[in-house]
Short mmCIF file of C-alpha atoms in Angstrom, two decimals:
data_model
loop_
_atom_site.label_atom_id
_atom_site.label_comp_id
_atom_site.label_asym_id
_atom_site.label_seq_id
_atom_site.Cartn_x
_atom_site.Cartn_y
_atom_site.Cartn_z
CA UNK A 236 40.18 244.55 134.03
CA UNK A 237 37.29 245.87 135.53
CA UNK A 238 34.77 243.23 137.62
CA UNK A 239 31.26 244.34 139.70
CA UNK A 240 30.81 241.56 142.64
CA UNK A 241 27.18 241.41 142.57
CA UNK A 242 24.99 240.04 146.30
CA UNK A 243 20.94 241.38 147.23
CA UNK A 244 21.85 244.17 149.28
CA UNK A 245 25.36 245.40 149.05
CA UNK A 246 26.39 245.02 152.68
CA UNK A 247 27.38 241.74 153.19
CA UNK A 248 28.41 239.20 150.13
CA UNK A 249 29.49 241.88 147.67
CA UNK A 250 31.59 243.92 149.76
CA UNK A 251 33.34 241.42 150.76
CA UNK A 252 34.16 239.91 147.28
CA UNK A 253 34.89 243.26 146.04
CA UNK A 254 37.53 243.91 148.84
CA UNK A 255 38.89 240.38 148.75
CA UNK A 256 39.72 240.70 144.82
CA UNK A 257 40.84 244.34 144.79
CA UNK A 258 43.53 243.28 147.24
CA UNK A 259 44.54 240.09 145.69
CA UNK A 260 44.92 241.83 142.49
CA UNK A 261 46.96 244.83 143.84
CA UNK A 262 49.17 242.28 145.61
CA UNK A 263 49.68 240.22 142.44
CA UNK A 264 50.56 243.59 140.61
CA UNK A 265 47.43 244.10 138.31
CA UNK A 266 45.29 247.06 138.23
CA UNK A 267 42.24 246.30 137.96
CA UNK A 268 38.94 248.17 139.22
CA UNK A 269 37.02 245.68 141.92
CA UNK A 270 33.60 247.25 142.54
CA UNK A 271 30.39 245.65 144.32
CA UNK A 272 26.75 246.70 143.92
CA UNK A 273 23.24 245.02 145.24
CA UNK A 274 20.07 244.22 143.58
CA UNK A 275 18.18 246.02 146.36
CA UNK A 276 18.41 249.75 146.67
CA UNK A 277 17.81 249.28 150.65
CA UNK A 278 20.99 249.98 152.10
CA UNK A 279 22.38 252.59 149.15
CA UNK A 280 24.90 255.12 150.83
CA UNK A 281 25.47 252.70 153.61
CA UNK A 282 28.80 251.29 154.52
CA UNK A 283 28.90 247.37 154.30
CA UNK A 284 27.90 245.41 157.82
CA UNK A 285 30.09 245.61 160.45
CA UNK A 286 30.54 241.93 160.62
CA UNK A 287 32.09 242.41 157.32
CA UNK A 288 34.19 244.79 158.11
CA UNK A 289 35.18 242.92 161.26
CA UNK A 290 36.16 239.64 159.57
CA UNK A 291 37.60 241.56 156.47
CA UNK A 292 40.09 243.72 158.66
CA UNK A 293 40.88 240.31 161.00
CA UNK A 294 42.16 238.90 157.49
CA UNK A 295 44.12 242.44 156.01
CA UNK A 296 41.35 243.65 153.62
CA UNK A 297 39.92 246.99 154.54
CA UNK A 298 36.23 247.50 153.29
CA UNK A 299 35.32 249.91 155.58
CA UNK A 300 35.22 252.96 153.18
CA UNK A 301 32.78 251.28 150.68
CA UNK A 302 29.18 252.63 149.92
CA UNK A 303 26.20 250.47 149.34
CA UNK A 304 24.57 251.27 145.45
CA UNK A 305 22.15 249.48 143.16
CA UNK A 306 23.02 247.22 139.78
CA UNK A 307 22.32 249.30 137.05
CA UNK A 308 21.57 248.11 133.74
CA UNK A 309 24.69 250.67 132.20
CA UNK A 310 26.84 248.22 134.45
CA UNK A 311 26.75 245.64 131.60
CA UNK A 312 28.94 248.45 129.68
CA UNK A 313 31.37 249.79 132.23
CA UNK A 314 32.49 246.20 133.38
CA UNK A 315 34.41 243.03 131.39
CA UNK A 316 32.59 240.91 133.74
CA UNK A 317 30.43 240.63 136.77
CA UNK A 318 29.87 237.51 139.33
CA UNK A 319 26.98 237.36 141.49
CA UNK A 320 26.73 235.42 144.47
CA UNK A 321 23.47 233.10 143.73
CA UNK A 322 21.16 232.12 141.53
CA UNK A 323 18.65 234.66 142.31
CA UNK A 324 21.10 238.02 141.92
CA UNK A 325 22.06 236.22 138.39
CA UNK A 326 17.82 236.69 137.94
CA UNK A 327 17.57 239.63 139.26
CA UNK A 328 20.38 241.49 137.40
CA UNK A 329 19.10 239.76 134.03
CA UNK A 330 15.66 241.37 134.66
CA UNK A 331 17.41 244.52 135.44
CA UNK A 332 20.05 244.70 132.67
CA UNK A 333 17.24 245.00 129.74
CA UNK A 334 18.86 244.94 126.60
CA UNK A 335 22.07 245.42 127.90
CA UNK A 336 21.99 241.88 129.15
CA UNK A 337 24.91 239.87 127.84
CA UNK A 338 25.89 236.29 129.02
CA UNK A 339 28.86 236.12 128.18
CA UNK A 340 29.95 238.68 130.99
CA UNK A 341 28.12 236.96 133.89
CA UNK A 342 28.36 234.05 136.03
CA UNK A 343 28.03 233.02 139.50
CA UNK A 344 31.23 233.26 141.67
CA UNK A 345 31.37 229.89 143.21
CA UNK A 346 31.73 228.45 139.30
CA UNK A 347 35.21 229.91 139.51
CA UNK A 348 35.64 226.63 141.89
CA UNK A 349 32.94 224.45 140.63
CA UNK A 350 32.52 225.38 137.24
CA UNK A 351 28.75 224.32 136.58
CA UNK A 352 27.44 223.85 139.87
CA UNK A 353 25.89 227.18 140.31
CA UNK A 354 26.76 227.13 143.68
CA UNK A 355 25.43 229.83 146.13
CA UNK A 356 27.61 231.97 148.48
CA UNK A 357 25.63 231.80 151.46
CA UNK A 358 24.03 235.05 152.84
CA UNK A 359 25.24 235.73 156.37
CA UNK A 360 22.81 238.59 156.99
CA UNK A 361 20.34 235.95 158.87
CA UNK A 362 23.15 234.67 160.78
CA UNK A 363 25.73 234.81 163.62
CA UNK A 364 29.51 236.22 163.09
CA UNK A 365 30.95 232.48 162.49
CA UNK A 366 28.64 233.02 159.08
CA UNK A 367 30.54 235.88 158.04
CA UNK A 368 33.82 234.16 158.64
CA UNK A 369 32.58 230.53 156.34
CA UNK A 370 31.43 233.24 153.32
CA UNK A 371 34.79 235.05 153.82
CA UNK A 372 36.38 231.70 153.11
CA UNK A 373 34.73 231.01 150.35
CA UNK A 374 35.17 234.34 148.36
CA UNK A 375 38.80 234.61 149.05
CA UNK A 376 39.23 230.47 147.72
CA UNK A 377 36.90 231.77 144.38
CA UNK A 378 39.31 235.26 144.18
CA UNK A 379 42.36 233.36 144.62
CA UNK A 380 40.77 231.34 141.33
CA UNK A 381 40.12 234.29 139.32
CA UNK A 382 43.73 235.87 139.82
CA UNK A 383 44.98 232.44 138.96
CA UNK A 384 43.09 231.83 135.93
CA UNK A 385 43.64 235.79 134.90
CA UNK A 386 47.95 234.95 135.63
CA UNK A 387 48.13 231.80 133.68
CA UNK A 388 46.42 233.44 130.53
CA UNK A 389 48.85 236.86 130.87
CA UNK A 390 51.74 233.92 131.23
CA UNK A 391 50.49 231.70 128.19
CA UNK A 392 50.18 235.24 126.36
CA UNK A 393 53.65 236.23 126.61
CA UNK A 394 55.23 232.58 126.63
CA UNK A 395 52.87 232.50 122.88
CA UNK A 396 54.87 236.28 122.06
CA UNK A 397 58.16 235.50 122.60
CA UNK A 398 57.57 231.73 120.74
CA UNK A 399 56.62 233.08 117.93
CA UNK A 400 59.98 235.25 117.57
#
């Protein structure tokens, strides 16, 4: 499985999801490839903010080695699916995606707990560290969704294999 996190610049949000998922998958034994981008080319080559780093390391997850980088429309082809973090990154990465765009490989994170709601994962950037620590919260609650949902479908797979023996 292969998932792009998807926040404005690629410092704070994404980073963070991407770091949170690659080590909930590698702890639950499946290798998948956890990547992050932005829809802002502001901060490309830069390593995510340090208040992201901070909180990630005070909860295990090292993120300190990521680089910023831009959504590309060729993203839509080298991923099986990609959450963004509000409303406006799911607009901006349909504007950028072209013809590439496909819906079916796209949703907001925050659906993975409230399926519907569109909810937003908060930007900290504006904020104080205690902001960093509430979005850290809610990405690891929406990642500890997706690697249940992914677990129950490998589990219904094989219990559906060895049923039909």
């Amino acid at each position: 499985m292969r998932i792009l996190m998807v926040c404005l610049g690629n410092i704070c949000r994404s980073p963070l999801a991407e770091g949170i998922l690659q080590h909930k998958a590698a702890k639950a034994g499946l290798q998948w490839r956890v990547e992050s981008a932005g829809t802002g080319a502001w901060h490309a080559g830069e390593p995510p903010h340090h208040l992201s780093i901070k909180v990630a390391g005070l909860n295990g997850v090292d993120i300190s080695n990521q680089r910023a980088r831009q959504f590309v429309q060729e993203d839509f082809l080298h991923y099986d699916f990609i959450y963004v973090m509000d409303s406006s990154n799911y607009i901006d990465v349909k504007h950028m995606s072209g013809t590439l765009w496909n819906e079916s490989k796209i949703d907001l994170l925050l659906n993975e707990l409230h399926p519907g709601e569109n909810r937003a994962v908060p930007d900290p950037w504006y904020g104080k560290e205690d902001g960093y620590h509430k979005v850290y919260e809610m990405i690891d609650k929406a990642c500890d969704k997706i690697i249940q949902k992914h677990t129950q479908e490998v589990r219904g797979t094989k219990y559906e294999l060895r049923s039909k023996r």
